[in-house]
Short mmCIF file of C-alpha atoms in Angstrom, two decimals:
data_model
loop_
_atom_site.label_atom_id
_atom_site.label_comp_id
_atom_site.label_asym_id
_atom_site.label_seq_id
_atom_site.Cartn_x
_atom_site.Cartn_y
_atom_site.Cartn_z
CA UNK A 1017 69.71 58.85 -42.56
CA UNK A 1018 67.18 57.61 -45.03
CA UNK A 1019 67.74 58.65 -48.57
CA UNK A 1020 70.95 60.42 -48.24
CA UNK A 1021 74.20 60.42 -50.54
CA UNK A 1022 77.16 58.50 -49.81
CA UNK A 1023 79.65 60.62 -47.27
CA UNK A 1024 82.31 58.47 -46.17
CA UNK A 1025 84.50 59.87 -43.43
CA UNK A 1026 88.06 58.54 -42.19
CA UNK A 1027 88.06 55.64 -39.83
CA UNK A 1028 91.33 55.09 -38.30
CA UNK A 1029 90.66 53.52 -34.68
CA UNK A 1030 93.90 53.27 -32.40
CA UNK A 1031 95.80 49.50 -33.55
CA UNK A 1032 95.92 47.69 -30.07
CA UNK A 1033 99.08 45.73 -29.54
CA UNK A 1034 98.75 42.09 -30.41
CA UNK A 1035 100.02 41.31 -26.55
CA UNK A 1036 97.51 43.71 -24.77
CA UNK A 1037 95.03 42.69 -27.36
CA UNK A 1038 94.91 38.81 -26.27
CA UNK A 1039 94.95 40.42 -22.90
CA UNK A 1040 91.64 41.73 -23.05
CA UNK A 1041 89.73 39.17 -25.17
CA UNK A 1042 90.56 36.59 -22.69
CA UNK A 1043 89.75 38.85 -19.89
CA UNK A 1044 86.57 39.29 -21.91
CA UNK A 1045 85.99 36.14 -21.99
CA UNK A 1046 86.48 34.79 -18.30
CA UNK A 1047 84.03 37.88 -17.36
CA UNK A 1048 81.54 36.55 -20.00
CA UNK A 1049 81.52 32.82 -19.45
CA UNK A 1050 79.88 33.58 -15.75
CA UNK A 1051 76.85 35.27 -17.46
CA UNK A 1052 74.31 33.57 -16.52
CA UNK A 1053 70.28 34.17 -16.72
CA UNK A 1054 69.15 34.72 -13.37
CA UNK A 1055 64.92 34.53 -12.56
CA UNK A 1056 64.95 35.62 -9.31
CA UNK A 1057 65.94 39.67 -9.01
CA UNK A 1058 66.68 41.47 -5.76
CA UNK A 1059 64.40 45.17 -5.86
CA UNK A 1060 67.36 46.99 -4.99
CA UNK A 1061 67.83 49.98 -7.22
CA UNK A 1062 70.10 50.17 -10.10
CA UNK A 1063 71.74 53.67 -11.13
CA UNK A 1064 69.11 54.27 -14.19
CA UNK A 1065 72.37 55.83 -15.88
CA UNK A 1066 73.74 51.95 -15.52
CA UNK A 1067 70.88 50.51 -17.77
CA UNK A 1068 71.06 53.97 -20.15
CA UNK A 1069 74.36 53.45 -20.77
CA UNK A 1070 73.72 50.16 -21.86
CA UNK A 1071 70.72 50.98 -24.13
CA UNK A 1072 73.36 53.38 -25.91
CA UNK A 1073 76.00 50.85 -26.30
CA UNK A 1074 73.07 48.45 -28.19
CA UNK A 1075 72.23 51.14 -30.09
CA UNK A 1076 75.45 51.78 -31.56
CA UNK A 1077 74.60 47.85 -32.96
CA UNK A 1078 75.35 47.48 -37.11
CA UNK A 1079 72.11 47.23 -38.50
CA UNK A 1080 70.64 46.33 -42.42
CA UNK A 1081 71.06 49.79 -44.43
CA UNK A 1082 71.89 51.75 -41.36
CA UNK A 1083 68.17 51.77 -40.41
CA UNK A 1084 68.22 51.43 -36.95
CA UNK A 1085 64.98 49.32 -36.62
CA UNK A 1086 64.86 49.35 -32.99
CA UNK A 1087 63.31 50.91 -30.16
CA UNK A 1088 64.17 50.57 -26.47
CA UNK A 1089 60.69 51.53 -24.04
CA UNK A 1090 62.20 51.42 -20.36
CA UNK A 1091 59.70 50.08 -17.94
CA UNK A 1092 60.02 51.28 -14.41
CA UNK A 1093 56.36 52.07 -13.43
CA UNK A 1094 55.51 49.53 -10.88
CA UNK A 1095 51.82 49.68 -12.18
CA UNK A 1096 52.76 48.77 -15.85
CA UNK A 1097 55.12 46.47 -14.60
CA UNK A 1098 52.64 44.53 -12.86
CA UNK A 1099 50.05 44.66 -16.01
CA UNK A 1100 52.97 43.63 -18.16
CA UNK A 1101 53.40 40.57 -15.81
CA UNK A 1102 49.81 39.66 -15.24
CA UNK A 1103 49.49 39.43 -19.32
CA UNK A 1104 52.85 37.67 -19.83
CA UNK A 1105 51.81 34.87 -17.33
CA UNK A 1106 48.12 34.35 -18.71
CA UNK A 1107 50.04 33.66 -21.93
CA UNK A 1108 52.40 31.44 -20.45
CA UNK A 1109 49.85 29.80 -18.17
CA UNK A 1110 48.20 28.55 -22.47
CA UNK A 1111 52.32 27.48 -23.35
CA UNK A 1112 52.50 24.88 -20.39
CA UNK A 1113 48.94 23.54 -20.26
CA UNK A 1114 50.43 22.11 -23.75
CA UNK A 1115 50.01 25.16 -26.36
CA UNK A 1116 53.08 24.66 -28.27
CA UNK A 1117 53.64 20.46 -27.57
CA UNK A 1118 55.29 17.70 -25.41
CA UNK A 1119 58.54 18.67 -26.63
CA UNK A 1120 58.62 21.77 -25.71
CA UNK A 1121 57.35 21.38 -22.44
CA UNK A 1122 60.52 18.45 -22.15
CA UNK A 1123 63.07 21.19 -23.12
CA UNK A 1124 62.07 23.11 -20.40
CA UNK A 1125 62.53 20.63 -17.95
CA UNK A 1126 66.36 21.05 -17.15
CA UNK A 1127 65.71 25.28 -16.75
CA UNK A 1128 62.87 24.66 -13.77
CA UNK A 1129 60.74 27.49 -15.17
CA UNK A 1130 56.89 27.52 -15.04
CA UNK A 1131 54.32 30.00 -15.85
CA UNK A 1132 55.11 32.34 -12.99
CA UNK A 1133 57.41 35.03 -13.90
CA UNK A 1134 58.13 37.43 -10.50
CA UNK A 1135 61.33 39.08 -12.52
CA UNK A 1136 58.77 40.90 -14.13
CA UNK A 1137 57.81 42.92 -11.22
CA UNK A 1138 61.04 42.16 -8.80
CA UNK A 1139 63.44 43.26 -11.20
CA UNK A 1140 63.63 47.57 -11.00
CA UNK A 1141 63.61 48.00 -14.64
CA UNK A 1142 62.04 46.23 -17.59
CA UNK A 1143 63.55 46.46 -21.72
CA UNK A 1144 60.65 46.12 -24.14
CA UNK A 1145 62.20 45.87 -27.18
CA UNK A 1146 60.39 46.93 -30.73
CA UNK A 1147 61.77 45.88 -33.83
CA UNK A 1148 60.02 48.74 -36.92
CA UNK A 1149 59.06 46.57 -39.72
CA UNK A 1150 59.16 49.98 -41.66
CA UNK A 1151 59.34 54.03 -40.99
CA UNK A 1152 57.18 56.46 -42.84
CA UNK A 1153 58.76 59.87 -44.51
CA UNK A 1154 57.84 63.05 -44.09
CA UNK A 1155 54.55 62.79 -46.21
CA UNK A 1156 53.62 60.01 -44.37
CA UNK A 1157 54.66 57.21 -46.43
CA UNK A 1158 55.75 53.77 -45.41
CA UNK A 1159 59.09 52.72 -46.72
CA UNK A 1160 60.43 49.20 -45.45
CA UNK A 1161 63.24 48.36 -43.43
CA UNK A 1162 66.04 45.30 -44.14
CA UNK A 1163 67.07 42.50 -42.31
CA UNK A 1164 65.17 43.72 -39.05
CA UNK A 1165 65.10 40.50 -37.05
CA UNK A 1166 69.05 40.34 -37.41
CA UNK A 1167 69.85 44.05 -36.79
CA UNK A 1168 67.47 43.86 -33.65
CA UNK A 1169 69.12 40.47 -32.30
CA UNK A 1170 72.45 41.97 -32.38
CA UNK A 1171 71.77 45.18 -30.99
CA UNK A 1172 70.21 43.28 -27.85
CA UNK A 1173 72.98 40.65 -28.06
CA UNK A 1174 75.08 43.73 -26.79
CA UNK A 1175 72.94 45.45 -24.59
CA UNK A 1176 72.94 42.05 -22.79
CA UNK A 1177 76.80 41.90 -22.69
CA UNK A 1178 76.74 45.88 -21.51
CA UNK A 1179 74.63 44.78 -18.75
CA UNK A 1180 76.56 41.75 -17.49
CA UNK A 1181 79.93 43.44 -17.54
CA UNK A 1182 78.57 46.24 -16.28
CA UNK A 1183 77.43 44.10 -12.75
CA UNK A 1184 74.04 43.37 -13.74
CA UNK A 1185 72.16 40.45 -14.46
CA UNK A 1186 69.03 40.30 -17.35
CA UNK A 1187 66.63 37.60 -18.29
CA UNK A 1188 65.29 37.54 -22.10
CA UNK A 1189 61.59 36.82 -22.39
CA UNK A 1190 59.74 36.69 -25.61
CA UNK A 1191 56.31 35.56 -24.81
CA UNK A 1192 54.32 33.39 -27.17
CA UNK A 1193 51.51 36.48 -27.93
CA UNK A 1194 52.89 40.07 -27.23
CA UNK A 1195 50.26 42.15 -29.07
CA UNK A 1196 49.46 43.62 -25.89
CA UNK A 1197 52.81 45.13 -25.18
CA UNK A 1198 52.00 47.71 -28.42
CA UNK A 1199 48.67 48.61 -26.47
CA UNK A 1200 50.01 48.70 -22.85
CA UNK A 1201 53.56 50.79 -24.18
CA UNK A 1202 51.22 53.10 -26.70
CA UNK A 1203 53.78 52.04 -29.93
CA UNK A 1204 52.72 53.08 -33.14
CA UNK A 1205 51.72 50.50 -36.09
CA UNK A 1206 54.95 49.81 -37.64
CA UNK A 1207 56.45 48.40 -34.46
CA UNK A 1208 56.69 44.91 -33.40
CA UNK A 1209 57.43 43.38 -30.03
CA UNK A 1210 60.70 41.62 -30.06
CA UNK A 1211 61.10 40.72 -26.43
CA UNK A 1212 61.10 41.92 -22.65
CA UNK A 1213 64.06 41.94 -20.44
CA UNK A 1214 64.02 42.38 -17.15
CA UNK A 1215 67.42 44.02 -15.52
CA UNK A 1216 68.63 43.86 -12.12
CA UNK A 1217 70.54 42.59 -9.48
CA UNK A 1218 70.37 38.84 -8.50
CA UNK A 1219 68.57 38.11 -5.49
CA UNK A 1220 71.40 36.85 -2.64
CA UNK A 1221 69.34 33.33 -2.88
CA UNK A 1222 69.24 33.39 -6.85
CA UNK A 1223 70.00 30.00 -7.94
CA UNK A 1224 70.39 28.64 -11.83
CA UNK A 1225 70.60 25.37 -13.30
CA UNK A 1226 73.55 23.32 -13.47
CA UNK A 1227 74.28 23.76 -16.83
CA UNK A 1228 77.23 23.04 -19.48
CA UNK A 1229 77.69 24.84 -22.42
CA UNK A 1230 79.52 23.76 -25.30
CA UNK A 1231 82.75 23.70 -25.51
CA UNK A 1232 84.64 25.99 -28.22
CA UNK A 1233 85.52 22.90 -30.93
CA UNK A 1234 81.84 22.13 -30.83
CA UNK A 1235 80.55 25.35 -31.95
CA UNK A 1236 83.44 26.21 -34.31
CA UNK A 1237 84.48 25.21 -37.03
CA UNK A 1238 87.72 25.89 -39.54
CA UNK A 1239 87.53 26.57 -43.67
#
């Protein structure tokens, strides 16, 4: 991957008909405008193949240089789990006794979220995601990877989309502090906590807020 010559090879991918085509993407759509972030997971198991599957779909994410700069640590160990949880909520518990300001705390207001976070040991499986700031070669040198933080967002951006069309539900978290995720996960040095998503089913009395998103002329816009 790293350091070698240019070897292009043919990329002809079967031309969907323009018909079928709009066929899909609205279908796509429809299915994708009901997911919604769910914080209340049932504990009824998921096929692990489910949530695999998904990993490898994010995986196959474009990414600066073709580096790859992400790893995927899946969580099922109800021990670590719980850990993970009791150090995500101390952190938390600093946000809302006013850590990061007034406004924040106001923005959070319409969501109904507070420092408790049960999804982290309801849900079956947890995502820690690691974006690597760099790799090291063979001798052991450190060589740095490109536009991580944008290769990493995308490549979750479709594992979430894998999971919701796939009949789960997933709930982002990217805690203020997450130092202790490298400890707790045994990550090497070059590897930075992006976030932790749990994945499951909703709980039959999940609830979410009554939100609106924007419609499509507000978030696009023709040159």
């Amino acid at each position: 991957m790293h350091g070698q010559p240019y070897q292009p090879v043919p990329y002809q991918p079967a031309r969907i008909p323009a018909k079928a085509s709009m066929a899909i993407s609205a279908d796509l759509r429809e299915r994708m405008s009901e997911r919604r972030t769910v914080r209340t997971f049932a504990t009824d198991p998921v096929p692990e193949q489910v949530v695999l599957d998904a990993i490898a779909v994010a995986a196959t994410a474009p990414s600066g240089a073709n580096q790859q700069p992400w790893t995927y640590v899946l969580v099922t160990s109800p021990q670590t789990r719980a850990a993970i949880r009791t150090a995500v909520e101390e952190d938390e518990q600093r946000s809302y006794e006013g850590r990061l300001g007034q406004e924040w705390l106001a923005a959070r207001v319409p969501l109904g979220t507070d420092a408790h976070k049960p999804h982290l040991t309801d849900a079956p499986y947890l995502i820690a995601v690691f974006e690597q700031q760099f790799y090291l070669d063979a001798n052991g040198a450190s060589h740095k990877h490109y536009h991580v933080d944008e290769s990493v967002g995308i490549s979750v951006g479709m594992l979430l989309t894998t999971l919701h069309l796939s009949g789960l539900s997933a709930l982002v978290h990217a805690p203020n502090s997450m130092d202790f995720l490298s400890d707790m996960l045994c990550r090497p040095h070059n590897e930075k906590p992006f976030a932790v998503i749990a994945v499951g089913y909703p709980a039959r009395d999940a609830v979410v807020p009554d939100l609106v998103r924007k419609s499509l002329d507000e978030v696009i816009i023709r040159a």
